[in-house]
Structures are given as structure tokens and as C-alpha cells.
CSV table of C-alpha atoms (C1' of nucleotides) in Angstrom, one decimal:
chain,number,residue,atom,x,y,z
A,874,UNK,CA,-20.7,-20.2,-38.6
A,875,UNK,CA,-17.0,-19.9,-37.3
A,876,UNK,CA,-16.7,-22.1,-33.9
A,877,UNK,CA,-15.8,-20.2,-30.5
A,878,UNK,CA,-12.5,-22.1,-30.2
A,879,UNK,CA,-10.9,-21.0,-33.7
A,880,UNK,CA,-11.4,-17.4,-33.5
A,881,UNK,CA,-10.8,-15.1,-35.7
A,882,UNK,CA,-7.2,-14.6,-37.9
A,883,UNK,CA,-7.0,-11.4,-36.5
A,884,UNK,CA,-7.5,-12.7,-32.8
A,885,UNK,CA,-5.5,-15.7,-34.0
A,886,UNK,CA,-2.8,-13.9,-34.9
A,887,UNK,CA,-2.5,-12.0,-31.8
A,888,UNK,CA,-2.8,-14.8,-29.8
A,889,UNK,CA,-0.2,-16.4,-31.5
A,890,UNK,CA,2.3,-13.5,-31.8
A,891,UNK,CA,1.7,-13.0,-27.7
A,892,UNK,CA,2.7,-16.5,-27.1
A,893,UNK,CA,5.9,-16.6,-29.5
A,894,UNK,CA,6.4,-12.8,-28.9
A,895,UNK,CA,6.9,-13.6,-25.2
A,896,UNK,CA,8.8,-16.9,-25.0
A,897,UNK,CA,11.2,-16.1,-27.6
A,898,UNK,CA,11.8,-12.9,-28.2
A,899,UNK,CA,10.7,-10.3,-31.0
A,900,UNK,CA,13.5,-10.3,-33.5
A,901,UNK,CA,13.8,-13.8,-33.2
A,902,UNK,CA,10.2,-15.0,-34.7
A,903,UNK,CA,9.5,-13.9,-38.1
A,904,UNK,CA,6.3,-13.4,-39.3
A,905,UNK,CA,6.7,-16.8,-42.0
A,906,UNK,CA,6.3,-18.6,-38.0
A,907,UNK,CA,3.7,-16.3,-37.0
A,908,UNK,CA,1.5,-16.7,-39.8
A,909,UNK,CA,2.8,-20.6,-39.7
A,910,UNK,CA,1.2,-21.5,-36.9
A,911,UNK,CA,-1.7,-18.7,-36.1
A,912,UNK,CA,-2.9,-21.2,-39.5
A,913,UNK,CA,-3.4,-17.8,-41.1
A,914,UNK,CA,-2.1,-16.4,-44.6
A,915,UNK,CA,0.7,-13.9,-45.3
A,916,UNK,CA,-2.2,-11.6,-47.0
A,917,UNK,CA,-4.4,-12.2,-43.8
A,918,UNK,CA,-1.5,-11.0,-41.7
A,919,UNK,CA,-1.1,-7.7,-43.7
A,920,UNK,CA,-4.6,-7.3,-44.1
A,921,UNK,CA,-4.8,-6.7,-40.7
A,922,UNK,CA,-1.8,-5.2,-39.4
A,923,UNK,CA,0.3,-2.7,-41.3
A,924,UNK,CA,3.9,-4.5,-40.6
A,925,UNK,CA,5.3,-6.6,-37.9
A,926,UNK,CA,5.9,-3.4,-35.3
A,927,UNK,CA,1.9,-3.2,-35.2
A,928,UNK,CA,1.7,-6.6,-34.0
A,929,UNK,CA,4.1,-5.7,-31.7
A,930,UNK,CA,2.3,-2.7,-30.5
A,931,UNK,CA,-0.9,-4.5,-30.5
A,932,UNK,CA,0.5,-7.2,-28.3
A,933,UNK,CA,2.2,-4.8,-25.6
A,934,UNK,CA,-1.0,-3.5,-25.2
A,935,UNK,CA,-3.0,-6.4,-25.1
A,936,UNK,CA,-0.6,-7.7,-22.6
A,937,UNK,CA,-0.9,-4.4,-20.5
A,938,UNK,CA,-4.8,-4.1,-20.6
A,939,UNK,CA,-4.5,-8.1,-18.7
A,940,UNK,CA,-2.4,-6.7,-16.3
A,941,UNK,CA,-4.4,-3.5,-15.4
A,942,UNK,CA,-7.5,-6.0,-14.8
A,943,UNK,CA,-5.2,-8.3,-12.5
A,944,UNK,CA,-3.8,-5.5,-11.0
A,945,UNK,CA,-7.6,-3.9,-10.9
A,946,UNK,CA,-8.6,-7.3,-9.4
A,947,UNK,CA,-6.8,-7.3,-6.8
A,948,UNK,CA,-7.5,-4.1,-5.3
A,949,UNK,CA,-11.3,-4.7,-4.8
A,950,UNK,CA,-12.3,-4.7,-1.2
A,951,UNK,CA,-9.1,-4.3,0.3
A,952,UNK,CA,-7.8,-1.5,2.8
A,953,UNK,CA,-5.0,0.3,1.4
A,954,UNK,CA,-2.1,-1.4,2.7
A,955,UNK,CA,-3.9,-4.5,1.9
A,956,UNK,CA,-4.2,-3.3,-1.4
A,957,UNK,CA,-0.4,-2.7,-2.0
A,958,UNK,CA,0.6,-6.1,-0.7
A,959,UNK,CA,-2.0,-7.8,-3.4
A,960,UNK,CA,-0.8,-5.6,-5.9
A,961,UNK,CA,3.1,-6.3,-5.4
A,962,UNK,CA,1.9,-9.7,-4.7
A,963,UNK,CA,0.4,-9.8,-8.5
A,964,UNK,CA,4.1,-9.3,-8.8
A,965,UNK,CA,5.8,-11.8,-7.2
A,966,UNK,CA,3.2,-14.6,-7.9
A,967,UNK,CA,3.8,-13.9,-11.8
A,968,UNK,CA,7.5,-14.7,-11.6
A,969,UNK,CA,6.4,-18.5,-10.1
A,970,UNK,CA,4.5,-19.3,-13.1
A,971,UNK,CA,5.8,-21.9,-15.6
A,972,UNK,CA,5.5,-19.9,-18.6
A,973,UNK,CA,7.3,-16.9,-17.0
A,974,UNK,CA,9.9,-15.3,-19.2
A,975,UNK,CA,10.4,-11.9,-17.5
A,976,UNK,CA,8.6,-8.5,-18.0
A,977,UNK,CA,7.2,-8.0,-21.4
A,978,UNK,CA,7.9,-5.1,-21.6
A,979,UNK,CA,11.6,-4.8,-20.6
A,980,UNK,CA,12.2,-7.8,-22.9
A,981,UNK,CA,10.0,-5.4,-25.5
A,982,UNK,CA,11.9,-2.2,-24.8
A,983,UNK,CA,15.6,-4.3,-25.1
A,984,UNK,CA,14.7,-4.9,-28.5
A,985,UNK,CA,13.6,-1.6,-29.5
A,986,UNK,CA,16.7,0.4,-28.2
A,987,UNK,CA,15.1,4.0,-29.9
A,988,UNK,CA,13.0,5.2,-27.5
A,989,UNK,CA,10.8,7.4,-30.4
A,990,UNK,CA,9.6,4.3,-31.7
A,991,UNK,CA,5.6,3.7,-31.3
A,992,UNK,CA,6.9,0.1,-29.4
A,993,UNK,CA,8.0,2.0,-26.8
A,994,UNK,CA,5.3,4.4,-26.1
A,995,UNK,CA,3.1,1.6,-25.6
A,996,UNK,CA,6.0,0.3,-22.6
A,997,UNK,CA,6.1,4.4,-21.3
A,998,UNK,CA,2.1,4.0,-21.3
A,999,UNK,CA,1.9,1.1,-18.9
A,1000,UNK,CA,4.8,2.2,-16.7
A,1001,UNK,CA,3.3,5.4,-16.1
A,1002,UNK,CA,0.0,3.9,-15.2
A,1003,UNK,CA,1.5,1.3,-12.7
A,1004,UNK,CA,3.6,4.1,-10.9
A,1005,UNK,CA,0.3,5.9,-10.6
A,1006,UNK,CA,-1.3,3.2,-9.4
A,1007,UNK,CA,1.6,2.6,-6.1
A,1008,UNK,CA,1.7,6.2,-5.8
A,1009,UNK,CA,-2.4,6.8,-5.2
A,1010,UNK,CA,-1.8,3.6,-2.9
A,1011,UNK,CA,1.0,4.8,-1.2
A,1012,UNK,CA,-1.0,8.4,-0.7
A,1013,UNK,CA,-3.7,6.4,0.6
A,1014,UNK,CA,-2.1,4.5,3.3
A,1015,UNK,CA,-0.6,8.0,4.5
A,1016,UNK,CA,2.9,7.4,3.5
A,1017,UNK,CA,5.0,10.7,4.1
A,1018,UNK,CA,6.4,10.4,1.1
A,1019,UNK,CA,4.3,8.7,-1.7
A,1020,UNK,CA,6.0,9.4,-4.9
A,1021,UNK,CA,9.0,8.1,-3.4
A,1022,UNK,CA,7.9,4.8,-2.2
A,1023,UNK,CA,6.0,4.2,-5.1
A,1024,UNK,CA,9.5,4.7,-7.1
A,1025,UNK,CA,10.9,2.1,-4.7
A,1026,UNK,CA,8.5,-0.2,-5.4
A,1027,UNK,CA,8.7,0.1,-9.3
A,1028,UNK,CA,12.0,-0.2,-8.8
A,1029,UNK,CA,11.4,-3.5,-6.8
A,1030,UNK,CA,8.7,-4.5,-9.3
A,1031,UNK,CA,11.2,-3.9,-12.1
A,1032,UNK,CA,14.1,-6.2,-10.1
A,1033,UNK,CA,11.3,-9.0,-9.2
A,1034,UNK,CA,10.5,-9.8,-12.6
A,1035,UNK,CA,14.0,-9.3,-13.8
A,1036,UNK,CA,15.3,-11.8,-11.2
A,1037,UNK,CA,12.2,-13.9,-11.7
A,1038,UNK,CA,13.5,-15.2,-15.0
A,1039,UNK,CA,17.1,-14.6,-14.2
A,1040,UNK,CA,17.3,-16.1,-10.6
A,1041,UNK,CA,15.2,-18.3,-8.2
A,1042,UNK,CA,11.9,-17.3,-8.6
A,1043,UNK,CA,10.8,-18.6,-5.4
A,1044,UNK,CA,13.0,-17.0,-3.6
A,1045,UNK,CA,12.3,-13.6,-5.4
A,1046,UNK,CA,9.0,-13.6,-4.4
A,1047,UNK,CA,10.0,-13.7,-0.9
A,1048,UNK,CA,12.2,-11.2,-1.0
A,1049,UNK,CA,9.8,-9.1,-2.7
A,1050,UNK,CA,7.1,-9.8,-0.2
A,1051,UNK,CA,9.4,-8.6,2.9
A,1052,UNK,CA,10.9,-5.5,1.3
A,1053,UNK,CA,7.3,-4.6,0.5
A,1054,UNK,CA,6.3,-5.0,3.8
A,1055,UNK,CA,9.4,-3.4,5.4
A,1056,UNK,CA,8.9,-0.6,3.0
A,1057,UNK,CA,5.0,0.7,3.8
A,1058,UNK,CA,4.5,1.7,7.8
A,1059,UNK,CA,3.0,-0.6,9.8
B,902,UNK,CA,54.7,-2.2,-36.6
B,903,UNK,CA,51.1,-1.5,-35.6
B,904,UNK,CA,50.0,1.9,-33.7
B,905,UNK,CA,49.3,1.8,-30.2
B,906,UNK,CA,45.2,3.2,-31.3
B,907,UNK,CA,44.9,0.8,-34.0
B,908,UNK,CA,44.6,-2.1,-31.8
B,909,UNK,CA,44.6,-5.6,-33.4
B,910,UNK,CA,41.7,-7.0,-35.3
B,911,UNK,CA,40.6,-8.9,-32.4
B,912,UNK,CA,40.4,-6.2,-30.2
B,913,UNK,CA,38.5,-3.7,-32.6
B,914,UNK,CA,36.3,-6.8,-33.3
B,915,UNK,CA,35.4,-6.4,-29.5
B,916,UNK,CA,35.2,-3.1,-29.5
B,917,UNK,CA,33.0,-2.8,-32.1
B,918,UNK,CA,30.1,-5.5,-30.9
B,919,UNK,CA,30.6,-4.2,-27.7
B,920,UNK,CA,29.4,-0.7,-28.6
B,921,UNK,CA,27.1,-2.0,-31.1
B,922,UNK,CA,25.3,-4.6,-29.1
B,923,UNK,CA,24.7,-2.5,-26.1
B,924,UNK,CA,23.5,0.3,-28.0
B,925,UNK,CA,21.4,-1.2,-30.5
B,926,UNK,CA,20.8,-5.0,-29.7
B,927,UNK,CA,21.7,-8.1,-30.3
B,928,UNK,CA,20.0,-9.6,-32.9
B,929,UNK,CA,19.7,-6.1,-34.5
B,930,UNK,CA,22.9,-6.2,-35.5
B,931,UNK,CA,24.5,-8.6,-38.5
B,932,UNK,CA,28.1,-10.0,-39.1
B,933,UNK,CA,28.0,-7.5,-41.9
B,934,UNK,CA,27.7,-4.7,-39.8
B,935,UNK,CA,30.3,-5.4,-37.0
B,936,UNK,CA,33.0,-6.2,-39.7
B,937,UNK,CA,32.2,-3.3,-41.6
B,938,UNK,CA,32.4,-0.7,-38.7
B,939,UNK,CA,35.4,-2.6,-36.9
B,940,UNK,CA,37.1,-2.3,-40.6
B,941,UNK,CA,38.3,-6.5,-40.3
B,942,UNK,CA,37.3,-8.9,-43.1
B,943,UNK,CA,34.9,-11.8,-42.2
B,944,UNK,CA,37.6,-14.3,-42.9
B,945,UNK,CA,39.3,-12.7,-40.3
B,946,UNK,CA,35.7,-12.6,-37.8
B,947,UNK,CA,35.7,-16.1,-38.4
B,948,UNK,CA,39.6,-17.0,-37.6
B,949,UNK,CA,39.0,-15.4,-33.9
B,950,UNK,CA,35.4,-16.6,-32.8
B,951,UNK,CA,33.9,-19.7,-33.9
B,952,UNK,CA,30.8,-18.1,-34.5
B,953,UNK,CA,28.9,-15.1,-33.4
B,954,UNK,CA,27.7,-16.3,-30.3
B,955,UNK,CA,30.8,-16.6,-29.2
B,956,UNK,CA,31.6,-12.8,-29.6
B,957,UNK,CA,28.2,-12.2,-27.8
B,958,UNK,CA,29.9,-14.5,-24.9
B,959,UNK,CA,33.3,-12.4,-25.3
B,960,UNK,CA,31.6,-9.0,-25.3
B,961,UNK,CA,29.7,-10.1,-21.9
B,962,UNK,CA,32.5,-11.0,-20.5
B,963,UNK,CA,34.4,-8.2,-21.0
B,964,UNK,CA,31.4,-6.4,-19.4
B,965,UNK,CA,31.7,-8.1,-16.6
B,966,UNK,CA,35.4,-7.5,-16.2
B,967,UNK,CA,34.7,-3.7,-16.3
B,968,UNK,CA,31.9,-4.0,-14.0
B,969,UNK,CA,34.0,-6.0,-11.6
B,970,UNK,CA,37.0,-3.6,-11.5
B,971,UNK,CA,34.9,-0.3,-11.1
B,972,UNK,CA,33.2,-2.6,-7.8
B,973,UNK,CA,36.1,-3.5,-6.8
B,974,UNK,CA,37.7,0.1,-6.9
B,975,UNK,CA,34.5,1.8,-5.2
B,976,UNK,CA,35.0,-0.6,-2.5
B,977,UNK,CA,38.7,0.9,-1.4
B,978,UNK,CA,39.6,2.1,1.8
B,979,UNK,CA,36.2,2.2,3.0
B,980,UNK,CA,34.1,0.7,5.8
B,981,UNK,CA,31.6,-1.6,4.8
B,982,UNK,CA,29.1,0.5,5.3
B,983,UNK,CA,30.3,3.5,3.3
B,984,UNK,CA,31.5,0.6,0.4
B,985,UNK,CA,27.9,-1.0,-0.3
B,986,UNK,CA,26.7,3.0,-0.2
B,987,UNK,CA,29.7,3.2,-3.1
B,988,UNK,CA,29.1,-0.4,-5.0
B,989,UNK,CA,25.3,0.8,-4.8
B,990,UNK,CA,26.2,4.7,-6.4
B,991,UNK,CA,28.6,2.9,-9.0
B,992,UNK,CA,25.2,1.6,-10.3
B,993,UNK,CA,23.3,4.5,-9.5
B,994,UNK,CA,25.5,6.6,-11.5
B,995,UNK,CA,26.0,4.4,-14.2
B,996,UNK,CA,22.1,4.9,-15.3
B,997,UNK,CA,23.1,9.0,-15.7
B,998,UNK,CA,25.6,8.2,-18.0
B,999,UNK,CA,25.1,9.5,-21.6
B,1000,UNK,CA,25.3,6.1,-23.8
B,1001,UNK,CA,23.8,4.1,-21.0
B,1002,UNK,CA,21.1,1.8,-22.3
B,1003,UNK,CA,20.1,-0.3,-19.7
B,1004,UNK,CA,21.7,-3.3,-18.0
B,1005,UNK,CA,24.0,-5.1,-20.7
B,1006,UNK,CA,23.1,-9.0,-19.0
B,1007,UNK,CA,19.9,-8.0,-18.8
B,1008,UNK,CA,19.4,-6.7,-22.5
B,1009,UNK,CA,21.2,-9.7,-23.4
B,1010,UNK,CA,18.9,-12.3,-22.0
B,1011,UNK,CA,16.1,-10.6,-23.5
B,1012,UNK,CA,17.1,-12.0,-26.3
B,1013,UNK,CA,18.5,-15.5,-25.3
B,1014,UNK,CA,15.4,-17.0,-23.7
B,1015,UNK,CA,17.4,-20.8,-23.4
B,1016,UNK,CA,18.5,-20.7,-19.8
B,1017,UNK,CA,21.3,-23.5,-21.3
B,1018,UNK,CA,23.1,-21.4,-23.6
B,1019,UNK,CA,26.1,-20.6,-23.2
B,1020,UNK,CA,25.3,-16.3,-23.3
B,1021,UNK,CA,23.5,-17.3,-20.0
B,1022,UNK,CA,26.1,-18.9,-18.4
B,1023,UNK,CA,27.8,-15.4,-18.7
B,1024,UNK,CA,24.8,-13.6,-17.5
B,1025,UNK,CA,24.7,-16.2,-14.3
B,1026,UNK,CA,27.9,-15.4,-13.1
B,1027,UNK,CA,27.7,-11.8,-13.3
B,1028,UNK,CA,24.8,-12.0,-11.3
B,1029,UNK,CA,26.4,-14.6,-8.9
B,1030,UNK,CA,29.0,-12.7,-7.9
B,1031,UNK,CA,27.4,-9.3,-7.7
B,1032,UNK,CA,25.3,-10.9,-4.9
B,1033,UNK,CA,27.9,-12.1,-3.5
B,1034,UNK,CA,29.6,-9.0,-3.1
B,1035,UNK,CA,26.8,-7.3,-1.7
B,1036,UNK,CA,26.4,-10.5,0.4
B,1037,UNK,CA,29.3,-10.1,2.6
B,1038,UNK,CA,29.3,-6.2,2.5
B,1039,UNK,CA,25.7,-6.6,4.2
B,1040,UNK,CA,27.6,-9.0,6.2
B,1041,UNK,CA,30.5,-7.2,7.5
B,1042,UNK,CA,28.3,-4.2,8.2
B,1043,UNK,CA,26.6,-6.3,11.0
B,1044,UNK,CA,22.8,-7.0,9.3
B,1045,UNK,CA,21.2,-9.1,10.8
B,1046,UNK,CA,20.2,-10.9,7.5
B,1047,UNK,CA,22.5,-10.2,5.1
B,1048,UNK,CA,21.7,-12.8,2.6
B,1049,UNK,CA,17.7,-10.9,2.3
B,1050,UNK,CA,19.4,-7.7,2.0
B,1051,UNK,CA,21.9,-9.1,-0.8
B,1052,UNK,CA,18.8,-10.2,-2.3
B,1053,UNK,CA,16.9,-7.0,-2.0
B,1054,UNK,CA,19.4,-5.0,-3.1
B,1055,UNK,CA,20.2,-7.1,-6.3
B,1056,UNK,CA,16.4,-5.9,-6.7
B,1057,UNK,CA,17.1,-2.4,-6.2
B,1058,UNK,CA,19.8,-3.0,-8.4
B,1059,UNK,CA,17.8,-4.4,-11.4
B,1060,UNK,CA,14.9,-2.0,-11.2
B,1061,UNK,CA,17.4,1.1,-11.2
B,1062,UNK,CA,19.7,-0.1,-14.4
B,1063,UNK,CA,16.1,-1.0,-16.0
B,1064,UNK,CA,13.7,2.4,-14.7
B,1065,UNK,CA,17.5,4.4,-16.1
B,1066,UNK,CA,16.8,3.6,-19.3
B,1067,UNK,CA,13.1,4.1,-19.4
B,1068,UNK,CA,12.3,6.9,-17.1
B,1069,UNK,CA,14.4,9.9,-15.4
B,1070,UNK,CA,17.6,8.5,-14.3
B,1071,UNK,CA,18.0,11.6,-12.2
B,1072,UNK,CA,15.4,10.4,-10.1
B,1073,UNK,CA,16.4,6.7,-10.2
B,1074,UNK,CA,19.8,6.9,-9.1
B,1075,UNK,CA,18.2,9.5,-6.3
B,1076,UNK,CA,15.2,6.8,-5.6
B,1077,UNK,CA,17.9,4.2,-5.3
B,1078,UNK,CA,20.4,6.1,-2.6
B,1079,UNK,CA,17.5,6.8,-0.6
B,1080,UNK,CA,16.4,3.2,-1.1
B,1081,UNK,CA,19.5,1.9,-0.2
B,1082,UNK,CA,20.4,4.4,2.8
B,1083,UNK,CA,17.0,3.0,4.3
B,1084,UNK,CA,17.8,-0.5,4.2
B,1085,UNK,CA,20.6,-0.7,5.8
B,1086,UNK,CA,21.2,-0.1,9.6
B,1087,UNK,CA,22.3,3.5,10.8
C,750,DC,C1',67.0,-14.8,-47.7
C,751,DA,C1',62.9,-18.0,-47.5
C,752,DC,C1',59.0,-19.3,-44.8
C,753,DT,C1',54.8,-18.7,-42.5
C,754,DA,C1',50.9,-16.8,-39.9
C,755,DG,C1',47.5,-13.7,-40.1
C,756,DA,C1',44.8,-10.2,-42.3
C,757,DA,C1',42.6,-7.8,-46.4
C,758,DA,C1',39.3,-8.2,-50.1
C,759,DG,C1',35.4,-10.0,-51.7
C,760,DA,C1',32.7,-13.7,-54.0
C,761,DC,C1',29.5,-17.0,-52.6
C,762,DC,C1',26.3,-20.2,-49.9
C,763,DG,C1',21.4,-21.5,-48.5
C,764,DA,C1',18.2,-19.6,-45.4
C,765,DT,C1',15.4,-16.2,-43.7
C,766,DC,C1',14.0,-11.4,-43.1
C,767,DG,C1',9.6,-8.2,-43.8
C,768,DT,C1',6.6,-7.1,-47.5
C,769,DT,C1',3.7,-7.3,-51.8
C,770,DC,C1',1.4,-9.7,-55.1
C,771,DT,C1',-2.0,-12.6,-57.9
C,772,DC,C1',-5.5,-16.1,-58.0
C,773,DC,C1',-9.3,-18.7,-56.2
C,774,DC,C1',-12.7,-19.9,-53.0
C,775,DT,C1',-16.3,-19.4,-49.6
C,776,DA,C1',-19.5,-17.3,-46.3
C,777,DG,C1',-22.5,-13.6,-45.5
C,778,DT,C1',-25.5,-9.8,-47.3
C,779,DG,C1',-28.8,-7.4,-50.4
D,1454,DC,C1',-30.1,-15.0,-57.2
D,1455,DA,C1',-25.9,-11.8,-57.7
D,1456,DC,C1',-22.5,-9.3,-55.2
D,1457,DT,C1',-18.8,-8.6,-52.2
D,1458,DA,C1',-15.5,-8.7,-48.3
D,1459,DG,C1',-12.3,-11.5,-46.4
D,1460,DG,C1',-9.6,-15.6,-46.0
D,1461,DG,C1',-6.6,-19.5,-48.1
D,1462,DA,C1',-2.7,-20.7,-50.9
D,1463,DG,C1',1.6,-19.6,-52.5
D,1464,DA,C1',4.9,-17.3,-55.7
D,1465,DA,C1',7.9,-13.6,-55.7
D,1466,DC,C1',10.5,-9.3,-54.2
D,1467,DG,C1',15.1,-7.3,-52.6
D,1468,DA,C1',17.6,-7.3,-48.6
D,1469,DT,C1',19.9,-9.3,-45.0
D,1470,DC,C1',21.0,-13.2,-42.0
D,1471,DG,C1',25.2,-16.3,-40.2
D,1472,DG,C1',28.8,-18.7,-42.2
D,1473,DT,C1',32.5,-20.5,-45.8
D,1474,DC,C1',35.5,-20.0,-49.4
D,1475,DT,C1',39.6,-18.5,-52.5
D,1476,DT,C1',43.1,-15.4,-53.5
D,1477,DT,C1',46.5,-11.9,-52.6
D,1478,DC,C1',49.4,-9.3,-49.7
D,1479,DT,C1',52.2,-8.0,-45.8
D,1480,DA,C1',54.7,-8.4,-41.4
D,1481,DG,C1',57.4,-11.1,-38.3
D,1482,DT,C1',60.5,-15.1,-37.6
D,1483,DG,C1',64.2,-18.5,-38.6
DNA sequence: CACTAGAAAGACCGATCGTTCTCCCTAGTG
DNA sequence: CACTAGGGAGAACGATCGGTCTTTCTAGTG
């Protein structure tokens, strides 16, 4: 029987292609390195996914699904405003980890510059759920104008994670944290 | 002697990655291709930039230069508060335009995840001294913290070059004047 | 006029790209 | 036991990657 720890190739491979995928870039890790160090065969790899861009796909989406349960996470048992602070907080937090690298899905969607490829209907997937997400917040916390503050804070979310990897993290967050809180009524 | 339109070698060289890059990436595109379309020989790639790192450098720079003369011009003969509104619509419009595809640094460093090389240092001090600009315009118009509004609206900034690309940027560049008109004192 | 710098044209380099293939072996199922 | 699906190992495909080379030609300078 195949141990817990070394999963399976296919769950190997995605593993392995979220981790390179993410601190290097897309183009720039070939699938010789992705099978390379996932320990899995060329065949394996094709066996399983149809060509590289299905990989891709495959981790977008596994990246979005951990985010929706973060995000999901932290709005259990919290008034609305609370709710909105933990969410953009999920936010700021992320750009203070080591491993941070920037969103995954900008970095994705900069690489895939036609915006008919499948790629990028994964990124339009999650940004549409995550506005929806500040919108029913901001509707819920009676804020005259919902849809606009939730495109405020997208717009802030997008900026945070951008400056995360591009600036002083630290002091991103911050920022984020009181332009959030200027942002909702008190 | 050489027409005005067909400008040197060097220049079309420019040229070409310049459009290329921005539109289609990076790493998408080869030294075959930017020789090709910029109708110059390799040799003659090769006599002007060391390598093509160096004409990712160049073609950042250039940006910048752009970027930094259209500030600069939206900032004439205005009061500091009517100037940031400006600075703030020269990058609210810019997401409308037809070719644009998001933010050229931020694109860029997408696919140049080493902080050290040298494409970053480019990307560094574009950023450096947009928040500086917006610094002292927040400044001059009297806030009371204009280094946190610098810093927010460098996030406003980021969110609206990247939501322009990948959702309606008729509504982003309308999300970010209103954004903008909020934050700073009437 | 002779000289030279720079560009055109294109062959060539080893390495890597994404993809397909054959062959063999092993674990699980009936 | 026999059978089979799936993984391991690795060769091979044509195409392209960034980069170097030689050769020829032309425009500008003295």
C-alpha cells in the first residue's frame, strides 16, 4: 500500500507544479522540472493531464478553492463589519508570509495575455466570486453603495498583493488595514 | 541618408520589444521574433544589448520615461489638489485604452521573481518615484498623513491598472475617481 | 580616393521547449 | 492463478530558446 506522505503522481504533480508554478513563474518551469522533481514520469504527467495549460488550469483552481475556504473561514461567527475586516485581513496577512510571491492569479493572467484562453477563465471565475463575496458583505453592513465599495476594495485587494511582493509587505498590510477601515462606516 | 520613419536599428529594436512584450509577454516572446518583426539581424541585436535582459531593462525604462512625462504634464498649472485628481485620471484612463494590457512593471515582474535582478531594479524605481509624487501632492494639499495616502493610493493605483485588464475598465477608472475623490480632503 | 563602423543575411551552437512513443515492471482485482 | 491498469525509465520528435559566428555590403569620414 502507497504511504500517506508520497501521494499520488497525480497529486504529486500538482503539488509540485503549485509550488514551482508560484515561485517562479509559468513559462519559466518546463515540464522536464516538473516531472523532475514531482519523482514522476513524462508518460505519468500526460497520462494525467492533457498538456502543460491543464496543469495550469488545475492549479489556479486548486489555489482558488484554498482561498474560498480561508476566506470561508474567516467569516464564521463574525458580524458583518467584522466579517470584512477578517476577510481583507486574509489579504494583508498573505502578503507577510515568507513564501509570498504576489497574487496567483495576476502573475497567471500576465502570462496568458489572451483573455479566451481556458487559464484565464479560471482567474475571471475567482475574481467574480471574491467581488461577490465584498459586495454581499458590504450589502450586509448597510453600505449605501455596495457594489461600489466592494470595487474599492478589490481594487485594494488587487494593490495589497501587488505591493506585497513589490514593496514592504509590512507596511502594506497596514495600509490596507486603515483604508479598509476608513472605507466601511463606522 | 536614412528616413526620418525608418528610425535606426536600435530604435526599431525598442520599438518592437516594447510592443511585443507588453502585449504578449515576456518570455513568450524569442530573439527570433523581435528581430524578425523589427526587420534587424541578430548580429546586429547583439552589437546594441549585451543580451536580452538588457532590452527587457531598456524597454522598462523607456516605460517609465513615458509614464513620467505624461505625470509630469497632468500635473501643470494646477493646484495640488486638482493635480493628484489628474496624476490619478492619467492612470485611470490609461486602463480604457485600446492596447492596454495591464501594468508594464507589474507584468514584468510576474515573470522576474529574483528581487536582485537587474529588471527589478527598473520596476523599483518606477514605483519609488510614483510614490513619491503622490507623496508630496498629498502633502501640498494639506493631509494630514500624506505618506498613508501615498501609500493608499499607490494601492488604488495597482488594483485599477490590474482590475483594467481583467474586468470593465469603464467601471475601474470610474471606481477609482470616486475612490480617489473620497480620500482626499474636500 | 581609401578606410572604417555598422548593418544585412544567415548558418550554427548546445540547450530546452511541449509532446509522443516504446518497453518493462509491479500492485491490485477477478 | 491470470489479467490489467497505471507507473517507471528513457529515447525521440520537431520546434524554439538565447547567443555566437562568418561573410558581404553600404554609408559616412578622413
Amino acid at each position: 500500500m502507497r504511504s500517506a506522505r508520497e501521494a499520488h503522481p497525480k497529486d504529486r504533480l500538482l503539488r509540485t507544479a503549485s509550488r514551482l508554478f508560484y515561485a517562479e513563474g509559468i513559462h519559466a518551469v518546463g515540464v522536464d522540472r516538473l516531472v523532475s522533481e514531482a519523482a514522476v514520469t513524462r508518460a505519468t504527467f500526460y497520462r494525467h493531464f492533457p498538456g502543460k495549460d491543464d496543469l495550469v488550469a488545475a492549479y489556479l483552481k486548486t489555489a482558488s478553492e484554498a482561498i474560498r475556504e480561508a476566506i470561508g473561514r474567516a467569516r464564521e461567527d463574525k458580524t458583518p463589519r467584522e466579517a470584512l475586516i477578517a476577510v481583507m485581513s486574509v489579504i494583508g496577512d498573505a502578503t507577510c508570509a515568507d513564501d509570498f510571491r504576489g497574487c496567483q492569479f495576476i502573475n497567471a493572467a500576465a502570462e496568458y495575455p489572451d483573455s479566451d484562453h481556458p487559464v484565464r477563465a479560471v482567474i475571471d471565475d475567482h475574481r467574480t466570486w471574491f467581488l461577490g463575496v465584498l459586495r454581499d458583505l458590504a450589502a450586509e453592513l448597510g453600505h449605501p453603495d455596495p457594489d461600489h465599495a466592494a470595487r474599492v476594495l478589490v481594487l485594494l485587494r488587487d494593490g495589497a498583493l501587488q505591493g506585497g511582493e513589490l514593496d514592504d509587505p509590512a507596511v502594506v498590510r497596514e495600509t490596507l488595514h486603515r483604508a479598509v477601515e476608513d472605507l466601511i462606516p463606522h
